[in-house]
Amino acid sequence: MFAKLFKIAVASAVAVSVMATPLPKSSKLVARSMSFNNWGGFSSLDGFDNFYGSDNFSGHISSQTVIEQQEEVVCHSESIEIIQQRLLVLQEMAKRIITEQICEVETQTIVFEQFSSSLSDFSGDLSRSSGRHVGYDSNISNHFGDIQNSDGSLSNSDLGFSGSDCGSSTIVPSGSNWNDQSSPSSVGNAFNAAKLAIFYATTFIHLKMFAKIAKIVLASALIAGVAAKPLPTNRLDARGSHSFDNYGGISSFNGFDNFYGSDNFVGHFSSETVVEQDSELVCHSESVVIIQQRLLVLQEMAKRIITEQICEVETQTVVFEQFHASLGSFSSDLRRTSGHQVGYDRGISSHFGDIVSSDDSLSTDDFGFSGSSLGSQYVVPSGSNWNPSTSPASVGAAFSAAKSAI
């Protein structure tokens, strides 16, 4: 029964992915005002709209100004694992910022959904369907070193920019393999393949969760004396494999599957090991603009890594979709629907300072971890306002409001 349902779901997903390509967002369609200032009476959302504007929740209306460089920025392809490591570090740092510097779970949810939706617009840039240049804002990404203090703690200084500044100092690295005749098709195929892999991965995550519930029900039935056969969960798991090693004959995909595994495109981790801290890590709410600034810096750094350290546009597309899907799973953590605790991997986020070299160029060192390391050094900040009785409803309302604004 599971296999039949899965075949139908896959067929539907394939049909949709083949027929549909990412559509450029129109400012006319989304330029409706929706304020989050003090939403729900939460003071931690005071000034939220000032960053992008109440009519620009995801920050996509900003224009771009490409700046001239004294020396042309040209991409140079690095090993795929080097890229995946750095994007995972950015992911865990985003989770650290949100869980350490925001205490209200409703605000955590809205801020994260804004970050995720703003980041998602880069997909349209990569496919050249957004009308925007494929690059990053250098002034904003240059604040990368200002996010963390010298002692490893998170800084709380105002970085002096708002979301409307994003794009005003855009750098567009050259040297990619984009071809106006062939790339729209090849990038579209890569995008669809990535989306199908996300579907495979998330479907099997849900099936495994369902299988666990079914096992409990089955155990109860057996105790009651009802005979039943065990569910074939291993067979279902095996069919979740979707390899991108050397996808399309593109050498920059070599070793892609080694990071998370061919059956785990979205980087789902089944368990976490919470590490003991010398002193309890307690959240402390900062002004929301401080959080928004830092998440925008991480966003622009992700764009810089992808455009400077990958030259094949197909690889850029798949790597970005993997990063965005992996990051997106934090949404269900915040809503307490994933089974994971709300925190971040300290071991991975500790490599934050290793991404940029002393001369401000991107480093190329191997950090010595893979995606399977995620969750092995988990830190869960305390002090949030989560209440098992009321928070599922209030966080759900915050999530719905954020989705309505996107």
Coordinates of C-alpha atoms in Angstrom, one line a residue:
M1 CA 0.0 0.0 0.0
F2 CA 2.8 2.4 0.9
A3 CA 4.6 1.6 -2.4
K4 CA 1.5 2.3 -4.4
L5 CA 0.9 5.6 -2.6
F6 CA 4.5 6.6 -3.1
K7 CA 4.4 5.8 -6.9
I8 CA 1.3 8.0 -7.3
A9 CA 3.0 10.8 -5.3
V10 CA 6.2 10.5 -7.3
A11 CA 4.3 10.5 -10.6
S12 CA 2.4 13.7 -9.6
A13 CA 5.6 15.4 -8.5
V14 CA 7.4 14.5 -11.7
A15 CA 4.5 15.7 -13.8
V16 CA 4.5 19.0 -11.9
S17 CA 8.2 19.5 -12.0
V18 CA 8.4 18.8 -15.7
M19 CA 5.6 21.1 -16.6
A20 CA 6.6 23.9 -14.3
T21 CA 9.7 26.2 -14.1
P22 CA 10.4 28.8 -11.5
L23 CA 8.4 31.9 -12.1
P24 CA 9.9 35.4 -11.6
K25 CA 8.2 37.2 -8.8
S26 CA 6.4 40.3 -9.7
S27 CA 6.5 43.2 -7.3
K28 CA 3.0 44.1 -8.4
L29 CA 1.7 40.8 -7.2
V30 CA 3.2 41.0 -3.7
A31 CA 3.4 44.7 -3.0
R32 CA 0.7 44.5 -0.4
S33 CA 1.3 45.9 3.0
M34 CA 1.3 43.5 6.0
S35 CA 2.8 44.8 9.2
F36 CA 4.6 42.7 11.8
N37 CA 5.5 45.6 14.1
N38 CA 4.6 44.3 17.6
W39 CA 2.6 41.5 15.9
G40 CA 0.6 39.6 18.6
G41 CA 1.7 42.2 21.2
F42 CA 5.3 40.9 21.1
S43 CA 7.7 43.7 21.9
S44 CA 10.5 41.7 20.3
L45 CA 8.9 42.5 16.9
D46 CA 9.1 46.2 17.5
G47 CA 10.5 47.8 14.3
F48 CA 10.4 44.6 12.3
D49 CA 8.9 46.4 9.3
N50 CA 11.7 49.0 9.2
F51 CA 14.2 46.6 7.7
Y52 CA 12.5 45.7 4.4
G53 CA 9.2 47.5 4.7
S54 CA 5.7 46.3 5.4
D55 CA 5.1 45.7 1.7
N56 CA 8.3 43.7 1.2
F57 CA 8.4 40.9 3.7
S58 CA 10.9 38.7 1.8
G59 CA 13.1 41.6 0.7
H60 CA 12.8 40.9 -3.0
I61 CA 11.8 44.4 -4.3
S62 CA 15.2 45.9 -3.8
S63 CA 17.0 46.9 -7.0
Q64 CA 20.6 46.1 -7.9
T65 CA 23.6 48.4 -8.6
V66 CA 26.6 46.5 -10.0
I67 CA 29.8 48.0 -8.8
E68 CA 33.1 48.2 -10.8
Q69 CA 35.9 46.2 -9.2
Q70 CA 39.6 47.1 -9.5
E71 CA 40.2 43.5 -10.2
E72 CA 37.5 41.3 -11.9
V73 CA 36.0 38.7 -9.6
V74 CA 36.2 35.4 -11.5
C75 CA 34.7 32.1 -10.2
H76 CA 37.0 29.1 -9.5
S77 CA 35.4 25.8 -8.9
E78 CA 36.3 24.1 -5.6
S79 CA 35.5 20.6 -4.5
I80 CA 31.8 20.2 -3.9
E81 CA 32.3 19.1 -0.3
I82 CA 34.1 22.4 0.4
I83 CA 31.0 24.2 -0.7
Q84 CA 28.6 22.0 1.2
Q85 CA 30.6 22.3 4.4
R86 CA 30.5 26.1 4.3
L87 CA 26.8 26.3 3.6
L88 CA 26.2 24.0 6.5
V89 CA 28.2 26.3 8.7
L90 CA 26.1 29.2 7.6
Q91 CA 22.9 27.2 8.3
E92 CA 24.0 26.3 11.8
M93 CA 25.1 29.9 12.5
A94 CA 21.6 31.1 11.4
K95 CA 20.0 28.7 13.9
R96 CA 22.4 29.8 16.6
I97 CA 21.5 33.5 16.0
I98 CA 17.8 32.8 16.1
T99 CA 17.8 30.6 19.2
E100 CA 20.4 32.6 21.2
Q101 CA 19.3 36.2 20.3
I102 CA 15.5 35.8 20.2
C103 CA 13.6 34.3 23.2
E104 CA 10.0 34.6 21.9
V105 CA 9.2 31.5 19.8
E106 CA 6.6 33.4 17.8
T107 CA 9.3 36.0 16.8
Q108 CA 11.8 33.2 16.1
T109 CA 9.2 31.7 13.6
I110 CA 8.5 35.0 11.8
V111 CA 12.1 36.0 11.5
F112 CA 13.1 32.6 10.2
E113 CA 10.4 32.5 7.6
Q114 CA 11.4 36.0 6.4
F115 CA 15.0 34.8 6.1
S116 CA 14.1 31.6 4.3
S117 CA 11.8 33.4 1.8
S118 CA 14.3 36.1 1.1
L119 CA 17.0 33.5 0.4
S120 CA 14.6 31.5 -1.9
D121 CA 14.6 34.4 -4.4
F122 CA 18.2 33.5 -5.3
S123 CA 16.8 30.4 -7.1
G124 CA 15.2 32.7 -9.7
D125 CA 18.4 34.6 -10.0
L126 CA 20.3 31.4 -10.8
S127 CA 17.8 30.3 -13.4
R128 CA 17.9 33.9 -14.9
S129 CA 14.1 34.1 -14.5
S130 CA 14.1 36.9 -12.0
G131 CA 15.6 39.7 -14.1
R132 CA 18.3 40.2 -11.5
H133 CA 22.1 39.7 -11.8
V134 CA 23.6 36.6 -10.3
G135 CA 25.8 37.9 -7.6
Y136 CA 25.9 39.2 -4.0
D137 CA 26.1 42.5 -2.1
S138 CA 29.7 43.0 -1.1
N139 CA 29.0 45.7 1.4
I140 CA 26.7 43.5 3.3
S141 CA 28.7 40.3 3.0
N142 CA 31.8 42.2 4.2
H143 CA 30.1 42.4 7.6
F144 CA 30.7 38.7 8.0
G145 CA 33.4 39.1 10.5
D146 CA 31.2 41.4 12.6
I147 CA 28.7 38.8 13.5
Q148 CA 30.9 37.0 16.0
N149 CA 33.1 38.5 18.7
S150 CA 36.8 37.5 19.2
D151 CA 35.8 35.2 22.1
G152 CA 33.3 33.3 19.9
S153 CA 30.2 34.9 21.4
L154 CA 27.6 36.6 19.1
S155 CA 27.9 40.3 18.7
N156 CA 25.0 42.7 19.2
S157 CA 26.2 45.9 17.5
D158 CA 24.2 47.7 14.9
L159 CA 25.9 47.0 11.5
G160 CA 24.5 50.1 10.0
F161 CA 22.3 48.9 7.2
S162 CA 18.8 47.9 6.4
G163 CA 17.3 45.5 4.0
S164 CA 16.7 48.2 1.5
D165 CA 20.5 48.5 1.1
C166 CA 20.7 45.0 -0.2
G167 CA 21.8 45.1 -3.9
S168 CA 23.3 48.6 -3.8
S169 CA 26.8 47.2 -4.0
T170 CA 26.4 44.1 -6.1
I171 CA 29.3 42.0 -7.4
V172 CA 28.6 39.7 -10.3
P173 CA 31.4 37.1 -10.6
S174 CA 32.3 36.1 -14.1
G175 CA 33.5 32.8 -15.6
S176 CA 30.4 30.7 -15.2
N177 CA 29.4 28.3 -18.0
W178 CA 26.1 30.0 -18.6
N179 CA 25.0 29.8 -22.3
D180 CA 21.9 31.7 -23.4
Q181 CA 20.9 28.9 -25.8
S182 CA 21.5 25.7 -23.7
S183 CA 21.6 26.8 -20.1
P184 CA 17.9 27.6 -19.6
S185 CA 17.2 24.0 -20.3
S186 CA 20.1 22.4 -18.4
V187 CA 19.5 24.6 -15.4
G188 CA 15.8 23.9 -15.5
N189 CA 16.5 20.2 -15.6
A190 CA 18.9 20.5 -12.6
F191 CA 16.3 22.5 -10.7
N192 CA 13.6 19.9 -11.4
A193 CA 16.0 17.1 -10.4
A194 CA 16.8 18.8 -7.1
K195 CA 13.1 19.4 -6.4
L196 CA 12.4 15.7 -7.1
A197 CA 15.2 14.7 -4.7
I198 CA 13.7 17.0 -2.0
F199 CA 10.4 15.3 -2.6
Y200 CA 12.0 11.8 -2.3
A201 CA 13.8 12.8 0.9
T202 CA 10.9 14.5 2.6
T203 CA 8.5 11.8 1.6
F204 CA 10.6 9.1 3.2
I205 CA 11.1 11.1 6.3
H206 CA 7.3 11.3 6.7
L207 CA 7.0 7.6 5.8
K208 CA 9.5 6.6 8.5
M209 CA 7.7 8.7 11.0
F210 CA 4.4 7.1 10.0
A211 CA 6.1 3.7 10.2
K212 CA 7.2 4.4 13.8
I213 CA 3.6 5.2 14.7
A214 CA 2.4 2.2 12.9
K215 CA 4.8 0.0 14.8
I216 CA 3.4 1.3 18.1
V217 CA -0.1 0.5 16.9
L218 CA 1.0 -2.9 15.7
A219 CA 2.7 -3.7 19.0
S220 CA -0.5 -2.8 20.8
A221 CA -2.5 -5.0 18.4
L222 CA -0.1 -7.9 19.0
I223 CA -0.4 -7.5 22.7
A224 CA -4.2 -7.7 22.1
G225 CA -3.6 -11.0 20.3
V226 CA -4.1 -9.7 16.7
A227 CA -1.6 -11.2 14.3
A228 CA 0.0 -8.9 11.7
K229 CA 3.0 -8.7 9.5
P230 CA 5.7 -6.1 10.3
L231 CA 5.9 -3.2 7.9
P232 CA 8.6 -3.3 5.2
T233 CA 10.2 0.0 6.2
N234 CA 13.7 -0.9 5.0
R235 CA 12.4 -1.4 1.5
L236 CA 10.8 2.0 1.5
D237 CA 14.0 3.6 2.9
A238 CA 16.1 2.1 0.1
R239 CA 13.9 3.6 -2.6
G240 CA 14.6 7.2 -1.3
S241 CA 18.0 7.1 -3.0
H242 CA 18.6 9.9 -5.6
S243 CA 22.2 10.3 -6.7
F244 CA 23.8 13.5 -8.0
D245 CA 27.4 12.2 -8.3
N246 CA 28.6 13.4 -11.7
Y247 CA 25.1 14.5 -12.5
G248 CA 24.7 15.3 -16.2
G249 CA 28.4 14.4 -16.8
I250 CA 29.4 17.6 -14.9
S251 CA 32.7 16.9 -13.0
S252 CA 32.0 19.5 -10.3
F253 CA 29.2 17.1 -9.0
N254 CA 31.9 14.5 -8.2
G255 CA 31.4 13.4 -4.6
F256 CA 28.2 15.3 -4.1
D257 CA 26.5 12.3 -2.4
N258 CA 29.3 11.8 0.0
F259 CA 28.2 14.7 2.2
Y260 CA 24.7 13.7 3.2
G261 CA 24.2 10.5 1.3
S262 CA 22.2 9.8 -1.9
D263 CA 19.2 9.0 0.2
N264 CA 19.3 12.2 2.3
F265 CA 19.4 15.2 -0.1
V266 CA 17.9 17.6 2.4
G267 CA 20.4 16.7 5.2
H268 CA 17.8 15.4 7.6
F269 CA 19.5 14.0 10.8
S270 CA 17.6 11.4 12.7
S271 CA 19.0 12.2 16.2
E272 CA 21.0 14.8 18.0
T273 CA 23.5 14.5 20.9
V274 CA 23.0 17.4 23.3
V275 CA 26.4 18.4 24.7
E276 CA 26.9 19.6 28.2
Q277 CA 27.9 23.3 28.6
D278 CA 30.3 24.6 31.2
S279 CA 27.5 27.1 32.0
E280 CA 23.9 27.1 30.9
L281 CA 23.3 28.8 27.5
V282 CA 20.3 31.1 28.0
C283 CA 18.8 33.1 25.2
H284 CA 18.7 36.9 25.4
S285 CA 16.5 38.9 23.1
E286 CA 18.2 41.5 20.9
S287 CA 16.5 44.2 18.8
V288 CA 14.9 42.5 15.8
V289 CA 16.9 44.6 13.4
I290 CA 20.1 43.2 14.8
I291 CA 18.9 39.7 13.9
Q292 CA 17.7 40.7 10.5
Q293 CA 21.0 42.3 9.7
R294 CA 23.0 39.2 10.6
L295 CA 20.7 36.8 8.7
L296 CA 21.0 39.1 5.6
V297 CA 24.8 38.9 6.0
L298 CA 24.6 35.1 6.0
Q299 CA 22.4 35.2 3.0
E300 CA 24.8 37.3 0.9
M301 CA 27.7 35.2 2.0
A302 CA 25.9 32.1 0.8
K303 CA 25.4 33.8 -2.6
R304 CA 29.1 34.7 -2.6
I305 CA 30.3 31.2 -1.9
I306 CA 28.0 29.7 -4.6
T307 CA 28.9 32.2 -7.3
E308 CA 32.6 32.5 -6.6
Q309 CA 33.4 28.9 -5.7
I310 CA 31.2 27.1 -8.3
C311 CA 31.4 27.9 -12.0
E312 CA 28.9 25.4 -13.4
V313 CA 25.4 26.9 -13.3
E314 CA 23.8 23.5 -13.0
T315 CA 25.9 22.7 -9.9
Q316 CA 25.1 26.1 -8.4
T317 CA 21.4 25.4 -8.8
V318 CA 21.5 21.9 -7.2
V319 CA 23.8 23.0 -4.3
F320 CA 21.6 26.0 -3.6
E321 CA 18.4 24.0 -3.6
Q322 CA 20.0 21.5 -1.2
F323 CA 21.1 24.3 1.1
H324 CA 17.7 25.9 1.1
A325 CA 15.9 22.7 1.7
S326 CA 18.2 21.7 4.5
L327 CA 17.8 25.1 6.2
G328 CA 14.0 24.9 5.7
S329 CA 13.7 21.9 8.0
F330 CA 14.4 24.3 10.9
S331 CA 10.9 25.7 10.4
S332 CA 9.4 22.5 11.8
D333 CA 11.9 22.4 14.6
L334 CA 10.7 25.8 15.7
R335 CA 7.1 24.6 15.6
R336 CA 8.1 21.5 17.5
T337 CA 6.7 19.2 14.8
S338 CA 10.0 17.6 13.7
G339 CA 10.9 15.6 16.8
H340 CA 14.1 17.6 17.1
Q341 CA 15.1 19.9 19.9
V342 CA 15.4 23.6 18.9
G343 CA 19.1 24.3 18.8
Y344 CA 22.2 24.1 16.6
D345 CA 25.4 22.1 16.1
R346 CA 28.2 23.7 18.0
G347 CA 30.9 21.8 16.3
I348 CA 29.8 22.9 12.9
S349 CA 29.0 26.5 13.7
S350 CA 32.4 26.8 15.4
H351 CA 33.9 26.8 11.9
F352 CA 32.2 30.2 11.1
G353 CA 35.5 32.1 11.5
D354 CA 37.2 29.7 9.0
I355 CA 35.1 30.6 6.0
V356 CA 36.9 33.9 5.2
S357 CA 40.7 34.1 5.1
S358 CA 42.7 37.0 6.6
D359 CA 42.8 38.8 3.2
D360 CA 39.0 38.6 3.0
S361 CA 39.1 36.0 0.3
L362 CA 37.1 32.8 0.7
S363 CA 39.1 29.9 2.2
T364 CA 39.4 26.5 0.6
D365 CA 40.4 24.4 3.5
D366 CA 38.6 21.1 4.3
F367 CA 36.9 21.6 7.6
G368 CA 37.0 17.8 8.3
F369 CA 33.3 17.1 8.7
S370 CA 30.5 15.8 6.5
G371 CA 26.7 16.2 6.7
S372 CA 26.5 13.0 8.8
S373 CA 28.2 14.9 11.6
L374 CA 25.2 17.2 11.9
G375 CA 23.6 16.9 15.3
S376 CA 26.5 15.2 17.0
Q377 CA 27.4 18.3 19.1
Y378 CA 24.0 19.8 19.7
V379 CA 23.4 22.9 21.8
V380 CA 19.9 23.8 23.0
P381 CA 19.6 27.3 24.4
S382 CA 17.1 27.7 27.3
G383 CA 15.0 30.6 28.3
S384 CA 12.4 30.8 25.5
N385 CA 8.8 31.4 26.2
W386 CA 7.6 28.1 24.8
N387 CA 4.6 26.8 26.6
P388 CA 3.3 23.3 25.6
S389 CA -0.3 24.4 26.2
T390 CA -0.4 27.6 24.3
S391 CA 2.6 27.9 22.1
P392 CA 1.6 25.4 19.4
A393 CA -1.4 27.6 18.6
S394 CA 0.5 31.0 18.8
V395 CA 3.5 29.7 16.9
G396 CA 1.2 28.2 14.3
A397 CA -0.5 31.6 13.9
A398 CA 2.8 33.3 13.5
F399 CA 3.9 30.8 10.9
S400 CA 0.6 31.3 9.0
A401 CA 0.9 35.0 9.2
A402 CA 4.5 34.9 7.8
K403 CA 3.4 32.6 5.0
S404 CA 0.6 35.0 4.1
A405 CA 3.1 37.8 3.8
I406 CA 5.4 36.0 1.4

